[in-house]
Amino acid sequence: MEEKLILFVCVKNSARSQMAEAFFNHFNDDPRFRAMSAGTEPAQEIDPLARKVMEEIGIPMDGQYPKLYTMEMADKAHIVITMGCLDKCPYAPPEKTWDWGLDDPYGQPIEKYREVRDEIKRRVLKLIEDLKAGKSREEIIPRKNLWVY
């Protein structure tokens, strides 16, 4: 059985996509799925406030680091989820890309990071539930969210 990659993408790969990766890999216990995150212009390090708000709820991001998003990653992924930056995403296979439209908390007070963190957690838990239930990619990604060229 081949592992299916769930890829979370944002520009800097320092906050939203890193939180999504951490949540997915923390809560998912199904070996068929694994999450990774990447960025179109990756930062040097994970945003310290993103780390802090994840540690507040007991989910460390140890071992995670910003990575460059590549076409190979997009091709390998089962689902590509952009965090609200689809317009800056050079590789967005339309049949498997879903934009979550989340605000970027960078430069905002820590409360904004917590708000975004909690919304990411809610969406990731629903995604895991749908994947474990055997829903297809087409059933998971809302039609209105598919990227159309």
mmCIF file of C-alpha atoms in Angstrom:
data_model
loop_
_atom_site.group_PDB
_atom_site.id
_atom_site.type_symbol
_atom_site.label_atom_id
_atom_site.label_comp_id
_atom_site.label_asym_id
_atom_site.label_seq_id
_atom_site.Cartn_x
_atom_site.Cartn_y
_atom_site.Cartn_z
ATOM 1 C CA MET A 1 0.000 0.000 0.000
ATOM 2 C CA GLU A 2 1.491 3.314 -1.082
ATOM 3 C CA GLU A 3 1.460 6.175 1.399
ATOM 4 C CA LYS A 4 -0.597 9.164 0.239
ATOM 5 C CA LEU A 5 0.975 12.557 0.786
ATOM 6 C CA ILE A 6 -1.119 15.470 1.993
ATOM 7 C CA LEU A 7 0.817 18.615 1.140
ATOM 8 C CA PHE A 8 0.174 21.929 2.899
ATOM 9 C CA VAL A 9 1.549 24.953 1.055
ATOM 10 C CA CYS A 10 1.963 28.643 1.842
ATOM 11 C CA VAL A 11 4.423 31.304 0.762
ATOM 12 C CA LYS A 12 7.006 31.283 3.581
ATOM 13 C CA ASN A 13 6.215 27.814 4.999
ATOM 14 C CA SER A 14 6.809 29.281 8.427
ATOM 15 C CA ALA A 15 3.402 29.355 10.146
ATOM 16 C CA ARG A 16 0.085 28.160 8.647
ATOM 17 C CA SER A 17 1.381 25.256 6.573
ATOM 18 C CA GLN A 18 3.753 24.192 9.361
ATOM 19 C CA MET A 19 0.888 24.144 11.868
ATOM 20 C CA ALA A 20 -1.220 22.082 9.451
ATOM 21 C CA GLU A 21 1.610 19.572 8.963
ATOM 22 C CA ALA A 22 2.111 19.272 12.724
ATOM 23 C CA PHE A 23 -1.614 18.815 13.400
ATOM 24 C CA PHE A 24 -2.045 16.233 10.645
ATOM 25 C CA ASN A 25 0.920 14.115 11.658
ATOM 26 C CA HIS A 26 0.021 14.403 15.358
ATOM 27 C CA PHE A 27 -3.632 13.364 15.044
ATOM 28 C CA ASN A 28 -3.477 10.986 12.078
ATOM 29 C CA ASP A 29 -2.972 7.363 13.053
ATOM 30 C CA ASP A 30 -3.658 5.913 9.598
ATOM 31 C CA PRO A 31 -0.393 4.752 7.960
ATOM 32 C CA ARG A 32 -1.908 5.328 4.512
ATOM 33 C CA PHE A 33 -1.501 9.093 4.945
ATOM 34 C CA ARG A 34 1.304 11.481 5.858
ATOM 35 C CA ALA A 35 1.539 15.254 5.753
ATOM 36 C CA MET A 36 4.329 17.529 4.664
ATOM 37 C CA SER A 37 4.467 21.279 4.183
ATOM 38 C CA ALA A 38 6.367 23.551 1.825
ATOM 39 C CA GLY A 39 6.542 27.145 0.663
ATOM 40 C CA THR A 40 6.911 28.980 -2.604
ATOM 41 C CA GLU A 41 9.454 31.348 -0.976
ATOM 42 C CA PRO A 42 10.479 29.489 2.201
ATOM 43 C CA ALA A 43 11.673 31.409 5.230
ATOM 44 C CA GLN A 44 14.905 30.601 7.044
ATOM 45 C CA GLU A 45 13.046 29.218 10.061
ATOM 46 C CA ILE A 46 9.602 28.530 11.473
ATOM 47 C CA ASP A 47 7.896 31.637 12.865
ATOM 48 C CA PRO A 48 8.579 31.672 16.633
ATOM 49 C CA LEU A 49 4.962 32.651 17.404
ATOM 50 C CA ALA A 50 3.692 29.698 15.351
ATOM 51 C CA ARG A 51 5.924 27.401 17.414
ATOM 52 C CA LYS A 52 4.751 29.044 20.625
ATOM 53 C CA VAL A 53 1.011 28.669 19.943
ATOM 54 C CA MET A 54 1.470 25.022 18.966
ATOM 55 C CA GLU A 55 3.515 24.311 22.105
ATOM 56 C CA GLU A 56 0.727 25.943 24.149
ATOM 57 C CA ILE A 57 -1.518 23.029 23.177
ATOM 58 C CA GLY A 58 1.158 20.362 23.493
ATOM 59 C CA ILE A 59 2.041 19.883 19.829
ATOM 60 C CA PRO A 60 5.714 20.635 19.196
ATOM 61 C CA MET A 61 7.064 21.171 15.703
ATOM 62 C CA ASP A 62 10.381 19.465 16.413
ATOM 63 C CA GLY A 63 12.133 18.360 13.256
ATOM 64 C CA GLN A 64 10.041 20.603 11.013
ATOM 65 C CA TYR A 65 11.660 23.297 8.903
ATOM 66 C CA PRO A 66 10.713 25.459 5.895
ATOM 67 C CA LYS A 67 11.069 23.649 2.555
ATOM 68 C CA LEU A 68 10.830 24.832 -1.054
ATOM 69 C CA TYR A 69 7.634 23.745 -2.826
ATOM 70 C CA THR A 70 8.465 21.919 -6.057
ATOM 71 C CA MET A 71 6.572 20.506 -9.003
ATOM 72 C CA GLU A 72 7.745 17.038 -7.936
ATOM 73 C CA MET A 73 6.052 17.497 -4.549
ATOM 74 C CA ALA A 74 2.835 18.581 -6.250
ATOM 75 C CA ASP A 75 2.951 15.602 -8.596
ATOM 76 C CA LYS A 76 3.517 13.148 -5.741
ATOM 77 C CA ALA A 77 0.829 14.624 -3.478
ATOM 78 C CA HIS A 78 -2.609 13.078 -3.149
ATOM 79 C CA ILE A 79 -4.035 16.448 -2.093
ATOM 80 C CA VAL A 80 -2.376 19.889 -2.185
ATOM 81 C CA ILE A 81 -3.865 22.371 0.275
ATOM 82 C CA THR A 82 -2.863 25.991 -0.055
ATOM 83 C CA MET A 83 -3.400 28.159 2.983
ATOM 84 C CA GLY A 84 -4.784 31.195 1.172
ATOM 85 C CA CYS A 85 -2.032 31.886 -1.286
ATOM 86 C CA LEU A 86 -3.170 29.985 -4.363
ATOM 87 C CA ASP A 87 -2.468 33.021 -6.529
ATOM 88 C CA LYS A 88 1.230 32.760 -5.573
ATOM 89 C CA CYS A 89 1.434 29.013 -6.135
ATOM 90 C CA PRO A 90 3.292 28.088 -9.332
ATOM 91 C CA TYR A 91 2.201 24.425 -9.227
ATOM 92 C CA ALA A 92 -1.432 23.799 -8.439
ATOM 93 C CA PRO A 93 -2.700 20.650 -10.138
ATOM 94 C CA PRO A 94 -6.402 21.519 -10.543
ATOM 95 C CA GLU A 95 -7.725 18.043 -9.793
ATOM 96 C CA LYS A 96 -6.097 17.919 -6.372
ATOM 97 C CA THR A 97 -5.608 21.491 -5.138
ATOM 98 C CA TRP A 98 -7.790 23.029 -2.443
ATOM 99 C CA ASP A 99 -7.309 26.576 -1.159
ATOM 100 C CA TRP A 100 -8.330 27.040 2.480
ATOM 101 C CA GLY A 101 -8.222 30.848 2.277
ATOM 102 C CA LEU A 102 -6.722 31.344 5.741
ATOM 103 C CA ASP A 103 -5.389 34.691 6.908
ATOM 104 C CA ASP A 104 -1.631 34.941 7.314
ATOM 105 C CA PRO A 105 -0.959 35.726 10.989
ATOM 106 C CA TYR A 106 2.563 37.050 10.339
ATOM 107 C CA GLY A 107 3.117 40.394 12.038
ATOM 108 C CA GLN A 108 -0.148 40.109 13.972
ATOM 109 C CA PRO A 109 -0.633 39.737 17.744
ATOM 110 C CA ILE A 110 -0.379 36.245 19.211
ATOM 111 C CA GLU A 111 -4.183 36.101 19.448
ATOM 112 C CA LYS A 112 -4.352 36.034 15.629
ATOM 113 C CA TYR A 113 -1.929 33.091 15.594
ATOM 114 C CA ARG A 114 -4.185 31.274 18.057
ATOM 115 C CA GLU A 115 -7.271 32.003 15.955
ATOM 116 C CA VAL A 116 -5.593 30.689 12.786
ATOM 117 C CA ARG A 117 -4.175 27.685 14.700
ATOM 118 C CA ASP A 118 -7.619 26.716 15.976
ATOM 119 C CA GLU A 119 -9.170 26.993 12.507
ATOM 120 C CA ILE A 120 -6.382 24.881 11.006
ATOM 121 C CA LYS A 121 -6.906 22.243 13.701
ATOM 122 C CA ARG A 122 -10.636 22.113 12.965
ATOM 123 C CA ARG A 123 -10.042 21.688 9.230
ATOM 124 C CA VAL A 124 -7.252 19.130 9.633
ATOM 125 C CA LEU A 125 -9.356 16.967 11.965
ATOM 126 C CA LYS A 126 -12.201 17.008 9.403
ATOM 127 C CA LEU A 127 -9.755 16.132 6.620
ATOM 128 C CA ILE A 128 -8.377 13.188 8.604
ATOM 129 C CA GLU A 129 -11.921 12.002 9.339
ATOM 130 C CA ASP A 130 -12.813 12.130 5.634
ATOM 131 C CA LEU A 131 -9.634 10.350 4.545
ATOM 132 C CA LYS A 132 -10.045 7.579 7.118
ATOM 133 C CA ALA A 133 -13.680 7.159 6.044
ATOM 134 C CA GLY A 134 -12.422 6.337 2.566
ATOM 135 C CA LYS A 135 -13.737 9.450 0.847
ATOM 136 C CA SER A 136 -12.182 10.125 -2.519
ATOM 137 C CA ARG A 137 -10.229 13.247 -3.305
ATOM 138 C CA GLU A 138 -13.195 14.444 -5.369
ATOM 139 C CA GLU A 139 -15.525 14.014 -2.384
ATOM 140 C CA ILE A 140 -13.159 15.848 -0.032
ATOM 141 C CA ILE A 141 -12.305 18.886 -2.141
ATOM 142 C CA PRO A 142 -15.344 21.118 -2.607
ATOM 143 C CA ARG A 143 -15.970 21.735 -6.286
ATOM 144 C CA LYS A 144 -16.046 25.499 -5.819
ATOM 145 C CA ASN A 145 -12.534 25.360 -4.378
ATOM 146 C CA LEU A 146 -10.923 23.545 -7.257
ATOM 147 C CA TRP A 147 -8.469 25.716 -9.093
ATOM 148 C CA VAL A 148 -9.566 26.312 -12.667
ATOM 149 C CA TYR A 149 -7.078 27.527 -15.258
#
